[in-house]
């Protein structure tokens, strides 16, 4: 799972053993057994809740890339046994910097959208049947987003995936400021009418869902790093620029974000000075930021994070933006 967390000049992290309970305000690393994924960036990590008879779920690792090319493989990390499970399943088009989600009505279906391969950006959808290990590329209707990368720019609510922004080529985002919605129940893309002023074009931002609200934070366009925060109420479909109080995080891109118990947490990313190792909590009901303090060392600064790979926050690294290319689904 990457480099030794105790190597170099960084203080060592604590290892979380199988079955152990983490302490509050503490970071840990896992040392899973079994065959691990090869070193890569741009993979997506998605938590899958436990099934019947299991107390802990799994983390699915989907695709990614290294300097030699992009991957089409998938792994599970069993959180009860701390063991890697390579699937050996075929059928996914190789890609990195893509989005994944599981719909509410079909919890055994894992969807993948967009991303890029060494041949160009993608805008296609594929779905994995978690029960059979079968990948399919279903026919969908409606106007799909243009090919794009950096899919921290997506969030799922129920059966629907919401897409805003993303990377086009290098440090340049797509110029499209439209919100796209994919309904996995009807296999349909559509563009809802959204009132209000949207965020400026960007990529490397995060978008997370808290109940029926979407929150968009940060991002990058050229050499500009954004520190702004926006929300959309998906029932009203209206953009709102939020002027939050508290310890407001500075401009950043390629950071991780997760929603938990009515709060939004962000970690890492990069700004003009380099990679960041700070973590913030946004109190949705109070419109307030808090910079979090911990009893343990933090992971080294990360950029391009995508979801949960450590016991708090994310540490999956992403491909350098300069390697994203314009193109279609190849």
Short mmCIF file of C-alpha atoms in Angstrom, two decimals:
data_model
loop_
_atom_site.label_atom_id
_atom_site.label_comp_id
_atom_site.label_asym_id
_atom_site.label_seq_id
_atom_site.Cartn_x
_atom_site.Cartn_y
_atom_site.Cartn_z
CA UNK A 1 0.00 0.00 0.00
CA UNK A 2 2.58 2.54 -1.06
CA UNK A 3 5.56 3.67 0.98
CA UNK A 4 6.28 2.76 4.57
CA UNK A 5 4.33 5.25 6.72
CA UNK A 6 7.24 5.36 9.12
CA UNK A 7 9.93 6.09 6.52
CA UNK A 8 11.59 9.40 5.71
CA UNK A 9 11.29 12.50 7.86
CA UNK A 10 7.58 12.09 8.63
CA UNK A 11 6.64 10.84 12.12
CA UNK A 12 5.31 7.27 12.06
CA UNK A 13 1.57 6.70 11.99
CA UNK A 14 -0.11 4.19 14.26
CA UNK A 15 -1.12 0.84 12.78
CA UNK A 16 -4.74 -0.20 13.24
CA UNK A 17 -4.82 -3.95 13.84
CA UNK A 18 -7.74 -6.14 12.69
CA UNK A 19 -10.58 -5.94 15.21
CA UNK A 20 -9.09 -2.97 17.07
CA UNK A 21 -11.13 0.15 17.80
CA UNK A 22 -9.53 3.46 16.79
CA UNK A 23 -9.11 6.22 19.35
CA UNK A 24 -10.81 9.55 18.85
CA UNK A 25 -8.91 12.28 16.96
CA UNK A 26 -6.25 9.82 15.80
CA UNK A 27 -4.84 8.76 12.44
CA UNK A 28 -3.90 5.17 11.61
CA UNK A 29 -2.51 3.17 8.73
CA UNK A 30 -3.54 -0.34 7.70
CA UNK A 31 -1.13 -3.13 6.78
CA UNK A 32 -3.42 -5.57 4.94
CA UNK A 33 -2.53 -9.17 4.22
CA UNK A 34 -2.60 -10.71 0.77
CA UNK A 35 -1.83 -9.56 -2.76
CA UNK A 36 -2.12 -5.78 -2.89
CA UNK A 37 -2.80 -3.61 -5.95
CA UNK A 38 0.30 -2.44 -7.78
CA UNK A 39 1.50 1.12 -7.17
CA UNK A 40 -0.82 3.54 -8.94
CA UNK A 41 -2.51 6.92 -8.96
CA UNK A 42 -5.97 8.04 -10.09
CA UNK A 43 -7.74 4.97 -8.71
CA UNK A 44 -11.13 5.32 -7.08
CA UNK A 45 -11.82 3.97 -3.59
CA UNK A 46 -15.43 3.33 -2.65
CA UNK A 47 -16.75 2.03 0.68
CA UNK A 48 -19.24 -0.84 0.40
CA UNK A 49 -21.43 -1.47 3.49
CA UNK A 50 -21.35 -4.93 5.12
CA UNK A 51 -23.67 -7.63 3.85
CA UNK A 52 -25.67 -10.13 5.91
CA UNK A 53 -23.58 -11.80 8.62
CA UNK A 54 -20.77 -9.24 8.41
CA UNK A 55 -20.04 -6.38 10.82
CA UNK A 56 -17.61 -4.45 8.65
CA UNK A 57 -17.73 -3.63 4.98
CA UNK A 58 -15.18 -3.49 2.20
CA UNK A 59 -13.36 -0.83 0.22
CA UNK A 60 -13.40 -1.32 -3.55
CA UNK A 61 -10.32 -0.09 -5.44
CA UNK A 62 -11.16 0.47 -9.10
CA UNK A 63 -8.60 0.96 -11.91
CA UNK A 64 -5.96 3.75 -11.84
CA UNK A 65 -2.70 4.33 -13.70
CA UNK A 66 1.08 4.41 -13.52
CA UNK A 67 3.64 5.88 -15.96
CA UNK A 68 3.30 2.80 -18.19
CA UNK A 69 -0.46 3.11 -18.73
CA UNK A 70 -3.91 2.82 -17.17
CA UNK A 71 -5.47 -0.16 -15.39
CA UNK A 72 -8.78 -2.00 -15.66
CA UNK A 73 -8.49 -4.18 -12.54
CA UNK A 74 -10.37 -4.11 -9.25
CA UNK A 75 -9.57 -5.13 -5.67
CA UNK A 76 -11.49 -5.35 -2.42
CA UNK A 77 -10.03 -4.52 0.99
CA UNK A 78 -11.94 -6.51 3.62
CA UNK A 79 -12.12 -4.26 6.69
CA UNK A 80 -12.87 -7.13 9.08
CA UNK A 81 -9.82 -9.24 8.21
CA UNK A 82 -7.59 -6.46 6.79
CA UNK A 83 -7.00 -8.62 3.71
CA UNK A 84 -6.73 -7.72 0.04
CA UNK A 85 -9.02 -9.63 -2.34
CA UNK A 86 -8.03 -9.41 -6.04
CA UNK A 87 -11.12 -10.03 -8.16
CA UNK A 88 -9.64 -10.98 -11.53
CA UNK A 89 -12.78 -9.59 -13.19
CA UNK A 90 -12.49 -8.47 -16.83
CA UNK A 91 -14.55 -6.04 -18.87
CA UNK A 92 -13.79 -2.58 -17.46
CA UNK A 93 -12.24 -0.16 -19.95
CA UNK A 94 -8.94 1.00 -18.46
CA UNK A 95 -9.11 4.46 -16.89
CA UNK A 96 -8.00 6.78 -14.09
CA UNK A 97 -9.48 9.90 -12.44
CA UNK A 98 -12.98 8.48 -12.86
CA UNK A 99 -16.12 8.49 -10.69
CA UNK A 100 -17.76 5.50 -9.01
CA UNK A 101 -21.03 5.15 -7.14
CA UNK A 102 -23.53 2.55 -5.96
CA UNK A 103 -27.22 3.32 -6.40
CA UNK A 104 -29.77 2.97 -3.62
CA UNK A 105 -32.25 0.79 -5.50
CA UNK A 106 -29.56 -1.58 -6.84
CA UNK A 107 -26.90 -1.89 -4.11
CA UNK A 108 -25.15 -4.74 -5.97
CA UNK A 109 -24.47 -2.48 -8.98
CA UNK A 110 -21.30 -0.37 -8.99
CA UNK A 111 -21.22 2.34 -11.66
CA UNK A 112 -18.12 3.92 -13.21
CA UNK A 113 -18.18 7.17 -15.21
CA UNK A 114 -15.62 9.18 -17.14
CA UNK A 115 -11.94 9.51 -16.38
CA UNK A 116 -9.15 9.03 -18.90
CA UNK A 117 -6.82 6.50 -20.44
CA UNK A 118 -3.52 7.16 -22.19
CA UNK A 119 -5.59 7.59 -25.39
CA UNK A 120 -7.82 10.38 -24.10
CA UNK A 121 -10.60 11.42 -21.76
CA UNK A 122 -13.75 9.32 -21.41
CA UNK A 123 -17.44 10.08 -20.89
CA UNK A 124 -18.81 6.54 -20.98
CA UNK A 125 -20.61 4.61 -18.26
CA UNK A 126 -19.99 1.02 -17.19
CA UNK A 127 -21.65 -0.99 -14.44
CA UNK A 128 -20.31 -3.89 -12.37
CA UNK A 129 -22.60 -6.57 -10.94
CA UNK A 130 -20.95 -7.14 -7.56
CA UNK A 131 -22.72 -10.48 -7.17
CA UNK A 132 -21.46 -12.01 -10.43
CA UNK A 133 -18.35 -9.95 -11.21
CA UNK A 134 -19.71 -8.99 -14.64
CA UNK A 135 -19.02 -5.63 -16.28
CA UNK A 136 -21.52 -4.20 -18.77
CA UNK A 137 -21.66 -1.06 -20.93
CA UNK A 138 -25.40 -0.32 -21.06
CA UNK A 139 -27.00 1.90 -23.67
CA UNK A 140 -28.05 5.18 -22.09
CA UNK A 141 -30.14 8.06 -23.42
CA UNK A 142 -29.97 11.82 -23.03
CA UNK A 143 -27.17 14.40 -23.42
CA UNK A 144 -24.08 13.09 -21.61
CA UNK A 145 -21.32 15.37 -20.28
CA UNK A 146 -18.30 15.87 -22.52
CA UNK A 147 -15.28 13.63 -21.77
CA UNK A 148 -13.65 14.81 -18.55
CA UNK A 149 -11.45 13.80 -15.61
CA UNK A 150 -10.85 14.60 -11.94
CA UNK A 151 -14.11 13.16 -10.68
CA UNK A 152 -14.02 14.41 -7.18
CA UNK A 153 -16.41 16.63 -9.16
CA UNK A 154 -19.29 14.17 -8.75
CA UNK A 155 -21.66 13.16 -5.97
CA UNK A 156 -24.46 10.59 -5.75
CA UNK A 157 -27.87 10.91 -4.10
CA UNK A 158 -30.10 7.85 -4.25
CA UNK A 159 -30.01 6.49 -7.81
CA UNK A 160 -28.60 9.67 -9.32
CA UNK A 161 -25.06 10.83 -10.06
CA UNK A 162 -24.52 14.61 -10.22
CA UNK A 163 -21.63 15.98 -12.30
CA UNK A 164 -20.23 19.51 -12.34
CA UNK A 165 -16.98 20.60 -13.96
CA UNK A 166 -13.90 18.44 -14.31
CA UNK A 167 -10.62 18.40 -16.20
CA UNK A 168 -10.28 18.81 -19.96
CA UNK A 169 -6.55 19.00 -20.71
CA UNK A 170 -3.58 19.75 -18.48
CA UNK A 171 -4.50 22.38 -15.90
CA UNK A 172 -7.49 23.53 -17.94
CA UNK A 173 -11.03 22.61 -16.82
CA UNK A 174 -13.99 22.02 -19.09
CA UNK A 175 -15.71 25.35 -19.71
CA UNK A 176 -19.18 23.86 -19.35
CA UNK A 177 -20.90 25.17 -16.18
CA UNK A 178 -23.94 22.94 -16.58
CA UNK A 179 -24.98 20.38 -13.96
CA UNK A 180 -25.50 16.91 -15.44
CA UNK A 181 -27.51 14.17 -13.77
CA UNK A 182 -27.42 10.45 -14.56
CA UNK A 183 -30.41 8.45 -13.34
CA UNK A 184 -29.24 4.84 -13.00
CA UNK A 185 -32.82 3.58 -12.60
CA UNK A 186 -33.89 4.86 -16.03
CA UNK A 187 -30.42 4.87 -17.72
CA UNK A 188 -30.92 8.51 -18.64
CA UNK A 189 -28.75 11.64 -18.65
CA UNK A 190 -30.47 14.99 -18.26
CA UNK A 191 -29.57 18.62 -17.56
CA UNK A 192 -31.80 20.18 -14.92
CA UNK A 193 -32.49 23.88 -14.98
CA UNK A 194 -30.47 25.34 -12.12
CA UNK A 195 -31.10 28.89 -10.95
CA UNK A 196 -28.45 31.17 -9.51
CA UNK A 197 -24.82 31.82 -10.44
CA UNK A 198 -22.76 28.62 -10.75
CA UNK A 199 -19.11 28.32 -9.70
CA UNK A 200 -16.58 29.37 -12.33
CA UNK A 201 -15.17 26.54 -14.50
CA UNK A 202 -12.77 24.37 -12.49
CA UNK A 203 -11.43 20.91 -11.84
CA UNK A 204 -9.86 19.29 -8.81
CA UNK A 205 -12.72 20.59 -6.67
CA UNK A 206 -14.75 18.34 -4.40
CA UNK A 207 -18.49 17.77 -4.51
CA UNK A 208 -20.23 15.88 -1.72
CA UNK A 209 -23.85 15.24 -0.77
CA UNK A 210 -25.43 15.81 2.63
CA UNK A 211 -29.01 14.53 2.45
CA UNK A 212 -30.50 16.42 -0.53
CA UNK A 213 -27.83 19.15 -0.64
CA UNK A 214 -24.67 19.19 -2.78
CA UNK A 215 -21.59 21.11 -1.63
CA UNK A 216 -18.79 22.21 -4.00
CA UNK A 217 -15.49 23.42 -2.54
CA UNK A 218 -12.22 24.65 -3.99
CA UNK A 219 -10.67 23.56 -7.26
CA UNK A 220 -8.23 24.82 -9.85
CA UNK A 221 -8.29 26.61 -13.22
CA UNK A 222 -4.90 27.34 -14.78
CA UNK A 223 -2.79 28.74 -11.93
CA UNK A 224 -5.77 29.88 -9.84
CA UNK A 225 -6.70 27.93 -6.71
CA UNK A 226 -10.20 28.51 -5.36
CA UNK A 227 -11.25 28.65 -1.69
CA UNK A 228 -14.96 29.26 -2.31
CA UNK A 229 -17.88 27.10 -1.19
CA UNK A 230 -21.17 26.59 -3.03
CA UNK A 231 -24.27 24.52 -2.45
CA UNK A 232 -27.23 23.23 -4.46
CA UNK A 233 -30.47 22.11 -2.91
CA UNK A 234 -31.46 19.30 -5.29
CA UNK A 235 -35.13 19.86 -4.46
CA UNK A 236 -34.99 23.55 -5.40
CA UNK A 237 -32.11 23.30 -7.94
CA UNK A 238 -30.55 26.65 -7.10
CA UNK A 239 -26.87 27.56 -6.69
CA UNK A 240 -25.93 29.43 -3.51
CA UNK A 241 -22.51 30.92 -2.74
CA UNK A 242 -21.83 30.36 0.97
CA UNK A 243 -19.89 32.89 3.08
CA UNK A 244 -18.83 30.57 5.87
CA UNK A 245 -17.36 31.65 9.21
CA UNK A 246 -14.66 30.09 11.38
CA UNK A 247 -11.28 28.73 10.28
CA UNK A 248 -11.92 28.88 6.54
CA UNK A 249 -9.46 26.69 4.55
CA UNK A 250 -7.33 28.44 1.96
CA UNK A 251 -7.53 27.79 -1.76
CA UNK A 252 -6.77 24.21 -2.73
CA UNK A 253 -7.43 21.55 -5.33
CA UNK A 254 -7.19 17.77 -5.61
CA UNK A 255 -8.22 17.31 -1.99
CA UNK A 256 -10.38 14.61 -0.41
CA UNK A 257 -13.87 15.12 0.95
CA UNK A 258 -16.41 12.99 2.74
CA UNK A 259 -19.79 13.66 4.36
CA UNK A 260 -20.43 12.15 7.78
CA UNK A 261 -23.27 12.82 10.22
CA UNK A 262 -24.27 16.13 8.73
CA UNK A 263 -20.75 17.49 8.32
CA UNK A 264 -18.31 17.77 5.42
CA UNK A 265 -14.66 16.85 6.03
CA UNK A 266 -11.82 17.80 3.67
CA UNK A 267 -8.21 16.66 3.82
CA UNK A 268 -5.01 17.35 1.94
CA UNK A 269 -4.86 18.56 -1.62
CA UNK A 270 -2.44 21.11 -3.00
CA UNK A 271 -2.02 24.86 -3.18
CA UNK A 272 0.68 27.01 -4.85
CA UNK A 273 3.18 25.96 -2.14
CA UNK A 274 2.75 22.20 -2.65
CA UNK A 275 0.94 19.28 -1.02
CA UNK A 276 -1.17 19.90 2.11
CA UNK A 277 -1.71 17.76 5.23
CA UNK A 278 -4.43 19.79 6.96
CA UNK A 279 -8.00 18.67 7.67
CA UNK A 280 -11.12 20.78 8.11
CA UNK A 281 -14.71 20.16 9.18
CA UNK A 282 -17.61 22.12 7.73
CA UNK A 283 -20.64 22.36 10.00
CA UNK A 284 -23.54 22.33 7.53
CA UNK A 285 -26.19 23.56 9.95
CA UNK A 286 -24.00 26.43 11.18
CA UNK A 287 -22.22 27.38 7.92
CA UNK A 288 -18.93 27.28 9.83
CA UNK A 289 -15.47 25.74 9.29
CA UNK A 290 -13.25 24.23 11.99
CA UNK A 291 -9.61 23.25 11.52
CA UNK A 292 -9.17 19.87 13.20
CA UNK A 293 -6.39 18.96 15.62
CA UNK A 294 -5.22 15.38 16.24
CA UNK A 295 -3.49 13.44 19.01
CA UNK A 296 -1.31 11.58 16.50
CA UNK A 297 0.89 12.52 13.55
CA UNK A 298 -0.93 13.16 10.29
CA UNK A 299 -0.21 11.46 6.97
CA UNK A 300 2.22 13.25 4.70
CA UNK A 301 0.62 15.91 2.53
CA UNK A 302 -1.41 14.43 -0.30
CA UNK A 303 -2.99 15.67 -3.49
CA UNK A 304 -5.60 14.10 -5.70
CA UNK A 305 -7.32 12.20 -2.93
CA UNK A 306 -10.55 10.42 -3.57
CA UNK A 307 -12.33 8.77 -0.62
CA UNK A 308 -11.50 6.55 2.31
CA UNK A 309 -8.26 4.58 2.26
CA UNK A 310 -7.13 5.28 5.83
CA UNK A 311 -9.24 5.18 8.95
CA UNK A 312 -9.81 8.96 8.72
CA UNK A 313 -9.81 10.69 5.35
CA UNK A 314 -8.27 9.57 2.08
CA UNK A 315 -4.83 9.06 0.70
CA UNK A 316 -5.26 7.77 -2.85
CA UNK A 317 -3.08 9.86 -5.14
CA UNK A 318 -4.12 11.03 -8.59
CA UNK A 319 -2.43 11.33 -11.94
CA UNK A 320 -0.73 14.61 -12.70
CA UNK A 321 -3.25 16.93 -14.37
CA UNK A 322 -0.84 17.50 -17.24
CA UNK A 323 -1.38 13.93 -18.43
CA UNK A 324 -5.13 14.30 -18.92
CA UNK A 325 -6.00 14.54 -22.60
CA UNK A 326 -8.96 15.64 -24.61
CA UNK A 327 -10.80 12.88 -26.42
CA UNK A 328 -13.73 10.51 -26.43
CA UNK A 329 -14.56 7.16 -24.91
CA UNK A 330 -12.00 4.84 -26.53
#
